[in-house]
């Protein structure tokens, strides 16, 4: 089945220790998104890639970076995690941009704990 | 400014009851799309429905139905004869046609539905 895969499902890191979360997709979608979702809150878009073009949301902290080496993979790097970065991180994809039309397909998320 | 409001933070019902989840949105675009997503305890958001701003027909899919009313900027979701498996957080979301390179979603804060046996 075509899908969005996130690894690991659970990640524990120490305060200030860099961490990388990964996302892969078999849907061959051109757009990939990273969201941060804190407990009992809505997902918050951090950034997205349209093909290789990176688009950062205005309020995404510099501490968060992303890489997309190819169509299938996208990585979220947190350079110096703080306690406030503990959250669920969701990866999503959509087809070629449809001016708001296309639904997004989500992975199961990675729950990040910062000690 | 775009905004989605889900005023109900949490709803609890007993199995077989009907339940309606409310969603109110704000947008200045004339072309936009409304979505509902389900987030079960496993965490993955699952797409349920999309509605475009020009189609106000209500939609029914099995036990699920959606009522879109532009006059009140609402897109409500009703589950008929609820089941325990319906327990999840439900998000309403808005996407505007103005963005050319994305299908960016603006989410509401979600409604947690608990269905008890």
PDB file of C-alpha atoms in Angstrom:
ATOM      1  CA  UNK A   1       0.000   0.000   0.000  1.00  0.00           C
ATOM      2  CA  UNK A   2       1.186   3.473  -0.828  1.00  0.00           C
ATOM      3  CA  UNK A   3       1.893   5.317   2.348  1.00  0.00           C
ATOM      4  CA  UNK A   4       3.778   7.847   4.433  1.00  0.00           C
ATOM      5  CA  UNK A   5       6.271   6.334   6.860  1.00  0.00           C
ATOM      6  CA  UNK A   6       7.908   8.045   9.786  1.00  0.00           C
ATOM      7  CA  UNK A   7      10.847   6.767  11.763  1.00  0.00           C
ATOM      8  CA  UNK A   8      11.276   6.424  14.586  1.00  0.00           C
ATOM      9  CA  UNK A   9       7.814   6.468  16.122  1.00  0.00           C
ATOM     10  CA  UNK A  10       9.268   7.543  19.453  1.00  0.00           C
ATOM     11  CA  UNK A  11      12.450   9.539  19.916  1.00  0.00           C
ATOM     12  CA  UNK A  12      14.067  10.597  23.152  1.00  0.00           C
ATOM     13  CA  UNK A  13      16.821  13.173  23.121  1.00  0.00           C
ATOM     14  CA  UNK A  14      18.626  15.320  25.614  1.00  0.00           C
ATOM     15  CA  UNK A  15      18.302  19.040  25.978  1.00  0.00           C
ATOM     16  CA  UNK A  16      20.537  20.635  23.363  1.00  0.00           C
ATOM     17  CA  UNK A  17      21.442  17.398  21.578  1.00  0.00           C
ATOM     18  CA  UNK A  18      20.697  17.511  17.832  1.00  0.00           C
ATOM     19  CA  UNK A  19      18.079  15.123  16.582  1.00  0.00           C
ATOM     20  CA  UNK A  20      16.843  14.098  13.132  1.00  0.00           C
ATOM     21  CA  UNK A  21      13.423  12.747  12.306  1.00  0.00           C
ATOM     22  CA  UNK A  22      12.786  11.043   9.013  1.00  0.00           C
ATOM     23  CA  UNK A  23       9.849  10.683   6.671  1.00  0.00           C
ATOM     24  CA  UNK A  24       9.502   8.643   3.517  1.00  0.00           C
ATOM     25  CA  UNK A  25       6.644   8.253   1.085  1.00  0.00           C
ATOM     26  CA  UNK A  26       5.710   5.820  -1.634  1.00  0.00           C
ATOM     27  CA  UNK A  27       2.964   8.037  -3.070  1.00  0.00           C
ATOM     28  CA  UNK A  28       5.355   9.896  -5.398  1.00  0.00           C
ATOM     29  CA  UNK A  29       3.861  13.181  -4.256  1.00  0.00           C
ATOM     30  CA  UNK A  30       5.696  16.394  -5.027  1.00  0.00           C
ATOM     31  CA  UNK A  31       4.765  18.264  -1.863  1.00  0.00           C
ATOM     32  CA  UNK A  32       5.924  17.243   1.606  1.00  0.00           C
ATOM     33  CA  UNK A  33       5.052  18.973   4.871  1.00  0.00           C
ATOM     34  CA  UNK A  34       6.297  18.932   8.441  1.00  0.00           C
ATOM     35  CA  UNK A  35       3.934  19.763  11.274  1.00  0.00           C
ATOM     36  CA  UNK A  36       4.469  20.125  14.996  1.00  0.00           C
ATOM     37  CA  UNK A  37       1.586  19.071  17.201  1.00  0.00           C
ATOM     38  CA  UNK A  38       1.699  19.697  20.930  1.00  0.00           C
ATOM     39  CA  UNK A  39      -0.630  17.990  23.326  1.00  0.00           C
ATOM     40  CA  UNK A  40      -4.300  18.833  22.726  1.00  0.00           C
ATOM     41  CA  UNK A  41      -3.431  21.358  20.030  1.00  0.00           C
ATOM     42  CA  UNK A  42      -3.889  21.583  16.293  1.00  0.00           C
ATOM     43  CA  UNK A  43      -1.011  20.619  14.020  1.00  0.00           C
ATOM     44  CA  UNK A  44       1.170  23.632  13.269  1.00  0.00           C
ATOM     45  CA  UNK A  45       2.876  23.804   9.906  1.00  0.00           C
ATOM     46  CA  UNK A  46       6.644  24.273  10.186  1.00  0.00           C
ATOM     47  CA  UNK A  47       7.614  24.180   6.507  1.00  0.00           C
ATOM     48  CA  UNK A  48       6.959  22.403   3.264  1.00  0.00           C
ATOM     49  CA  UNK A  49       8.765  21.383   0.111  1.00  0.00           C
ATOM     50  CA  UNK A  50       7.314  21.692  -3.334  1.00  0.00           C
ATOM     51  CA  UNK A  51       9.679  19.381  -5.150  1.00  0.00           C
ATOM     52  CA  UNK A  52      13.058  20.815  -4.110  1.00  0.00           C
ATOM     53  CA  UNK A  53      11.775  24.270  -3.283  1.00  0.00           C
ATOM     54  CA  UNK A  54      11.800  24.853   0.459  1.00  0.00           C
ATOM     55  CA  UNK A  55       9.141  27.058   2.050  1.00  0.00           C
ATOM     56  CA  UNK A  56       9.535  28.090   5.654  1.00  0.00           C
ATOM     57  CA  UNK A  57       6.607  29.366   7.711  1.00  0.00           C
ATOM     58  CA  UNK A  58       7.296  32.838   9.068  1.00  0.00           C
ATOM     59  CA  UNK A  59       7.101  31.784  12.706  1.00  0.00           C
ATOM     60  CA  UNK A  60       9.139  28.585  12.490  1.00  0.00           C
ATOM     61  CA  UNK A  61      12.164  28.903  14.792  1.00  0.00           C
ATOM     62  CA  UNK A  62      15.643  28.791  13.249  1.00  0.00           C
ATOM     63  CA  UNK A  63      16.298  25.762  15.411  1.00  0.00           C
ATOM     64  CA  UNK A  64      14.271  23.724  12.944  1.00  0.00           C
ATOM     65  CA  UNK A  65      15.756  22.780   9.600  1.00  0.00           C
ATOM     66  CA  UNK A  66      14.742  20.391   6.859  1.00  0.00           C
ATOM     67  CA  UNK A  67      16.300  18.457   4.024  1.00  0.00           C
ATOM     68  CA  UNK A  68      14.756  16.697   1.072  1.00  0.00           C
ATOM     69  CA  UNK A  69      17.421  14.743  -0.780  1.00  0.00           C
ATOM     70  CA  UNK A  70      14.951  13.163  -3.200  1.00  0.00           C
ATOM     71  CA  UNK A  71      11.229  12.850  -3.881  1.00  0.00           C
ATOM     72  CA  UNK A  72      10.743  10.030  -1.409  1.00  0.00           C
ATOM     73  CA  UNK A  73      12.545  11.289   1.671  1.00  0.00           C
ATOM     74  CA  UNK A  74      12.343  14.336   3.883  1.00  0.00           C
ATOM     75  CA  UNK A  75      14.151  14.999   7.157  1.00  0.00           C
ATOM     76  CA  UNK A  76      13.462  17.299  10.056  1.00  0.00           C
ATOM     77  CA  UNK A  77      16.561  18.423  11.960  1.00  0.00           C
ATOM     78  CA  UNK A  78      16.263  20.061  15.351  1.00  0.00           C
ATOM     79  CA  UNK A  79      19.643  21.605  16.025  1.00  0.00           C
ATOM     80  CA  UNK A  80      19.372  22.255  19.746  1.00  0.00           C
ATOM     81  CA  UNK A  81      16.158  20.820  21.166  1.00  0.00           C
ATOM     82  CA  UNK A  82      14.630  22.606  24.099  1.00  0.00           C
ATOM     83  CA  UNK A  83      12.012  21.327  26.497  1.00  0.00           C
ATOM     84  CA  UNK A  84       9.423  23.292  24.541  1.00  0.00           C
ATOM     85  CA  UNK A  85      10.151  21.254  21.429  1.00  0.00           C
ATOM     86  CA  UNK A  86       8.712  18.094  22.930  1.00  0.00           C
ATOM     87  CA  UNK A  87       5.785  17.277  20.674  1.00  0.00           C
ATOM     88  CA  UNK A  88       4.425  14.966  18.015  1.00  0.00           C
ATOM     89  CA  UNK A  89       5.970  15.682  14.625  1.00  0.00           C
ATOM     90  CA  UNK A  90       3.794  14.817  11.662  1.00  0.00           C
ATOM     91  CA  UNK A  91       4.901  14.432   8.082  1.00  0.00           C
ATOM     92  CA  UNK A  92       2.392  14.772   5.275  1.00  0.00           C
ATOM     93  CA  UNK A  93       2.337  14.750   1.493  1.00  0.00           C
ATOM     94  CA  UNK A  94       0.091  16.001  -1.274  1.00  0.00           C
ATOM     95  CA  UNK A  95       0.125  15.723  -5.051  1.00  0.00           C
ATOM     96  CA  UNK A  96       1.199  18.512  -7.343  1.00  0.00           C
ATOM     97  CA  UNK A  97      -0.203  21.675  -5.755  1.00  0.00           C
ATOM     98  CA  UNK A  98      -3.869  22.080  -6.510  1.00  0.00           C
ATOM     99  CA  UNK A  99      -4.495  25.577  -5.154  1.00  0.00           C
ATOM    100  CA  UNK A 100      -5.894  24.210  -1.965  1.00  0.00           C
ATOM    101  CA  UNK A 101      -7.762  21.295  -3.506  1.00  0.00           C
ATOM    102  CA  UNK A 102      -5.612  18.301  -2.666  1.00  0.00           C
ATOM    103  CA  UNK A 103      -5.968  16.456   0.585  1.00  0.00           C
ATOM    104  CA  UNK A 104      -2.859  15.692   2.565  1.00  0.00           C
ATOM    105  CA  UNK A 105      -1.750  12.196   3.473  1.00  0.00           C
ATOM    106  CA  UNK A 106      -0.234  11.918   6.917  1.00  0.00           C
ATOM    107  CA  UNK A 107       2.271   9.616   8.492  1.00  0.00           C
ATOM    108  CA  UNK A 108       1.766   8.189  11.992  1.00  0.00           C
ATOM    109  CA  UNK A 109       4.035  10.802  13.546  1.00  0.00           C
ATOM    110  CA  UNK A 110       7.152  10.764  15.699  1.00  0.00           C
ATOM    111  CA  UNK A 111       6.694  11.606  19.345  1.00  0.00           C
ATOM    112  CA  UNK A 112       9.732  13.519  20.560  1.00  0.00           C
ATOM    113  CA  UNK A 113      10.646  13.643  24.229  1.00  0.00           C
ATOM    114  CA  UNK A 114      13.328  16.073  25.416  1.00  0.00           C
ATOM    115  CA  UNK A 115      14.990  15.281  28.734  1.00  0.00           C
TER     116      UNK A 115
ATOM    117  CA  UNK B   1      -7.448  36.492   8.039  1.00  0.00           C
ATOM    118  CA  UNK B   2      -8.048  32.781   7.827  1.00  0.00           C
ATOM    119  CA  UNK B   3      -9.284  30.971  10.874  1.00  0.00           C
ATOM    120  CA  UNK B   4     -11.072  27.768  11.811  1.00  0.00           C
ATOM    121  CA  UNK B   5     -12.937  27.511  15.091  1.00  0.00           C
ATOM    122  CA  UNK B   6     -14.058  24.305  16.728  1.00  0.00           C
ATOM    123  CA  UNK B   7     -15.737  25.496  19.881  1.00  0.00           C
ATOM    124  CA  UNK B   8     -16.347  22.031  21.308  1.00  0.00           C
ATOM    125  CA  UNK B   9     -13.180  20.863  22.998  1.00  0.00           C
ATOM    126  CA  UNK B  10     -14.518  17.510  24.082  1.00  0.00           C
ATOM    127  CA  UNK B  11     -17.757  15.588  23.607  1.00  0.00           C
ATOM    128  CA  UNK B  12     -18.766  12.380  25.332  1.00  0.00           C
ATOM    129  CA  UNK B  13     -21.628  10.225  24.135  1.00  0.00           C
ATOM    130  CA  UNK B  14     -22.903   6.747  24.671  1.00  0.00           C
ATOM    131  CA  UNK B  15     -22.787   4.310  21.796  1.00  0.00           C
ATOM    132  CA  UNK B  16     -25.628   4.646  19.261  1.00  0.00           C
ATOM    133  CA  UNK B  17     -26.201   8.309  20.050  1.00  0.00           C
ATOM    134  CA  UNK B  18     -25.964  10.824  17.230  1.00  0.00           C
ATOM    135  CA  UNK B  19     -23.369  13.539  17.633  1.00  0.00           C
ATOM    136  CA  UNK B  20     -22.599  16.732  15.715  1.00  0.00           C
ATOM    137  CA  UNK B  21     -19.193  18.371  15.649  1.00  0.00           C
ATOM    138  CA  UNK B  22     -19.251  22.064  14.866  1.00  0.00           C
ATOM    139  CA  UNK B  23     -16.850  23.967  12.651  1.00  0.00           C
ATOM    140  CA  UNK B  24     -16.891  27.667  11.803  1.00  0.00           C
ATOM    141  CA  UNK B  25     -14.391  29.214   9.427  1.00  0.00           C
ATOM    142  CA  UNK B  26     -13.226  32.639   8.292  1.00  0.00           C
ATOM    143  CA  UNK B  27     -11.678  33.463   4.945  1.00  0.00           C
ATOM    144  CA  UNK B  28     -11.600  36.294   2.460  1.00  0.00           C
ATOM    145  CA  UNK B  29     -11.047  34.004  -0.502  1.00  0.00           C
ATOM    146  CA  UNK B  30     -14.011  33.221  -2.685  1.00  0.00           C
ATOM    147  CA  UNK B  31     -12.505  29.870  -3.635  1.00  0.00           C
ATOM    148  CA  UNK B  32     -11.533  27.624  -0.784  1.00  0.00           C
ATOM    149  CA  UNK B  33     -11.823  24.067   0.438  1.00  0.00           C
ATOM    150  CA  UNK B  34     -12.955  22.644   3.724  1.00  0.00           C
ATOM    151  CA  UNK B  35     -11.774  19.347   5.141  1.00  0.00           C
ATOM    152  CA  UNK B  36     -12.417  17.046   8.023  1.00  0.00           C
ATOM    153  CA  UNK B  37      -9.681  14.790   9.374  1.00  0.00           C
ATOM    154  CA  UNK B  38      -9.871  12.110  12.055  1.00  0.00           C
ATOM    155  CA  UNK B  39      -6.962  11.508  14.425  1.00  0.00           C
ATOM    156  CA  UNK B  40      -7.336   8.223  16.323  1.00  0.00           C
ATOM    157  CA  UNK B  41      -5.109   7.431  19.317  1.00  0.00           C
ATOM    158  CA  UNK B  42      -2.509   5.978  16.951  1.00  0.00           C
ATOM    159  CA  UNK B  43      -1.757   9.541  15.854  1.00  0.00           C
ATOM    160  CA  UNK B  44      -2.143   9.442  12.085  1.00  0.00           C
ATOM    161  CA  UNK B  45      -4.556  12.007  10.657  1.00  0.00           C
ATOM    162  CA  UNK B  46      -6.997  10.370   8.291  1.00  0.00           C
ATOM    163  CA  UNK B  47      -8.734  12.356   5.563  1.00  0.00           C
ATOM    164  CA  UNK B  48     -12.542  12.115   5.731  1.00  0.00           C
ATOM    165  CA  UNK B  49     -13.978  14.659   3.334  1.00  0.00           C
ATOM    166  CA  UNK B  50     -13.287  17.720   1.201  1.00  0.00           C
ATOM    167  CA  UNK B  51     -15.829  20.355   0.191  1.00  0.00           C
ATOM    168  CA  UNK B  52     -15.243  23.260  -2.178  1.00  0.00           C
ATOM    169  CA  UNK B  53     -16.725  26.668  -1.588  1.00  0.00           C
ATOM    170  CA  UNK B  54     -19.044  26.442  -4.570  1.00  0.00           C
ATOM    171  CA  UNK B  55     -20.694  23.211  -3.577  1.00  0.00           C
ATOM    172  CA  UNK B  56     -23.123  23.550  -0.702  1.00  0.00           C
ATOM    173  CA  UNK B  57     -24.741  20.195  -1.155  1.00  0.00           C
ATOM    174  CA  UNK B  58     -24.771  18.136   1.971  1.00  0.00           C
ATOM    175  CA  UNK B  59     -22.941  14.861   1.816  1.00  0.00           C
ATOM    176  CA  UNK B  60     -23.627  11.518   3.416  1.00  0.00           C
ATOM    177  CA  UNK B  61     -21.223   8.622   3.634  1.00  0.00           C
ATOM    178  CA  UNK B  62     -22.546   5.748   5.669  1.00  0.00           C
ATOM    179  CA  UNK B  63     -22.999   6.976   9.235  1.00  0.00           C
ATOM    180  CA  UNK B  64     -21.200  10.237   8.474  1.00  0.00           C
ATOM    181  CA  UNK B  65     -22.818  13.358   7.091  1.00  0.00           C
ATOM    182  CA  UNK B  66     -21.648  16.892   6.539  1.00  0.00           C
ATOM    183  CA  UNK B  67     -23.618  20.121   6.425  1.00  0.00           C
ATOM    184  CA  UNK B  68     -21.952  23.058   4.660  1.00  0.00           C
ATOM    185  CA  UNK B  69     -23.623  26.457   4.977  1.00  0.00           C
ATOM    186  CA  UNK B  70     -21.847  29.451   3.492  1.00  0.00           C
ATOM    187  CA  UNK B  71     -24.374  31.844   5.015  1.00  0.00           C
ATOM    188  CA  UNK B  72     -23.130  30.949   8.480  1.00  0.00           C
ATOM    189  CA  UNK B  73     -19.577  29.950   7.439  1.00  0.00           C
ATOM    190  CA  UNK B  74     -20.083  26.561   8.978  1.00  0.00           C
ATOM    191  CA  UNK B  75     -19.143  23.033   7.987  1.00  0.00           C
ATOM    192  CA  UNK B  76     -20.584  20.692  10.592  1.00  0.00           C
ATOM    193  CA  UNK B  77     -20.029  16.968  10.846  1.00  0.00           C
ATOM    194  CA  UNK B  78     -22.606  14.518  12.171  1.00  0.00           C
ATOM    195  CA  UNK B  79     -22.013  10.923  13.159  1.00  0.00           C
ATOM    196  CA  UNK B  80     -25.191   8.893  13.326  1.00  0.00           C
ATOM    197  CA  UNK B  81     -25.416   5.929  15.674  1.00  0.00           C
ATOM    198  CA  UNK B  82     -21.953   6.493  17.058  1.00  0.00           C
ATOM    199  CA  UNK B  83     -19.661   3.576  17.798  1.00  0.00           C
ATOM    200  CA  UNK B  84     -16.720   3.138  20.134  1.00  0.00           C
ATOM    201  CA  UNK B  85     -14.396   3.079  17.092  1.00  0.00           C
ATOM    202  CA  UNK B  86     -15.448   6.657  16.363  1.00  0.00           C
ATOM    203  CA  UNK B  87     -13.538   7.799  19.444  1.00  0.00           C
ATOM    204  CA  UNK B  88     -10.843  10.148  18.167  1.00  0.00           C
ATOM    205  CA  UNK B  89      -9.938  13.787  17.782  1.00  0.00           C
ATOM    206  CA  UNK B  90     -11.610  15.358  14.775  1.00  0.00           C
ATOM    207  CA  UNK B  91     -10.087  18.341  13.019  1.00  0.00           C
ATOM    208  CA  UNK B  92     -11.783  20.720  10.658  1.00  0.00           C
ATOM    209  CA  UNK B  93      -9.424  22.484   8.251  1.00  0.00           C
ATOM    210  CA  UNK B  94      -9.474  25.194   5.600  1.00  0.00           C
ATOM    211  CA  UNK B  95      -7.376  25.491   2.474  1.00  0.00           C
ATOM    212  CA  UNK B  96      -7.420  28.546   0.255  1.00  0.00           C
ATOM    213  CA  UNK B  97      -6.947  28.588  -3.502  1.00  0.00           C
ATOM    214  CA  UNK B  98      -4.593  31.560  -3.396  1.00  0.00           C
ATOM    215  CA  UNK B  99      -1.424  29.546  -2.752  1.00  0.00           C
ATOM    216  CA  UNK B 100       0.024  28.268  -5.988  1.00  0.00           C
ATOM    217  CA  UNK B 101       2.677  25.926  -4.640  1.00  0.00           C
ATOM    218  CA  UNK B 102       0.956  24.281  -1.720  1.00  0.00           C
ATOM    219  CA  UNK B 103      -2.289  22.904  -0.381  1.00  0.00           C
ATOM    220  CA  UNK B 104      -1.659  24.468   2.995  1.00  0.00           C
ATOM    221  CA  UNK B 105      -4.167  23.571   5.689  1.00  0.00           C
ATOM    222  CA  UNK B 106      -5.358  25.829   8.461  1.00  0.00           C
ATOM    223  CA  UNK B 107      -6.577  23.574  11.235  1.00  0.00           C
ATOM    224  CA  UNK B 108      -9.077  24.158  13.982  1.00  0.00           C
ATOM    225  CA  UNK B 109      -8.106  23.134  17.489  1.00  0.00           C
ATOM    226  CA  UNK B 110      -9.955  19.842  17.220  1.00  0.00           C
ATOM    227  CA  UNK B 111     -12.811  18.174  19.064  1.00  0.00           C
ATOM    228  CA  UNK B 112     -12.097  15.090  21.113  1.00  0.00           C
ATOM    229  CA  UNK B 113     -14.981  12.642  20.788  1.00  0.00           C
ATOM    230  CA  UNK B 114     -15.323   9.851  23.304  1.00  0.00           C
ATOM    231  CA  UNK B 115     -17.906   7.190  22.644  1.00  0.00           C
ATOM    232  CA  UNK B 116     -18.643   4.957  25.601  1.00  0.00           C
ATOM    233  CA  UNK B 117     -20.126   1.468  25.267  1.00  0.00           C
TER     234      UNK B 117
END
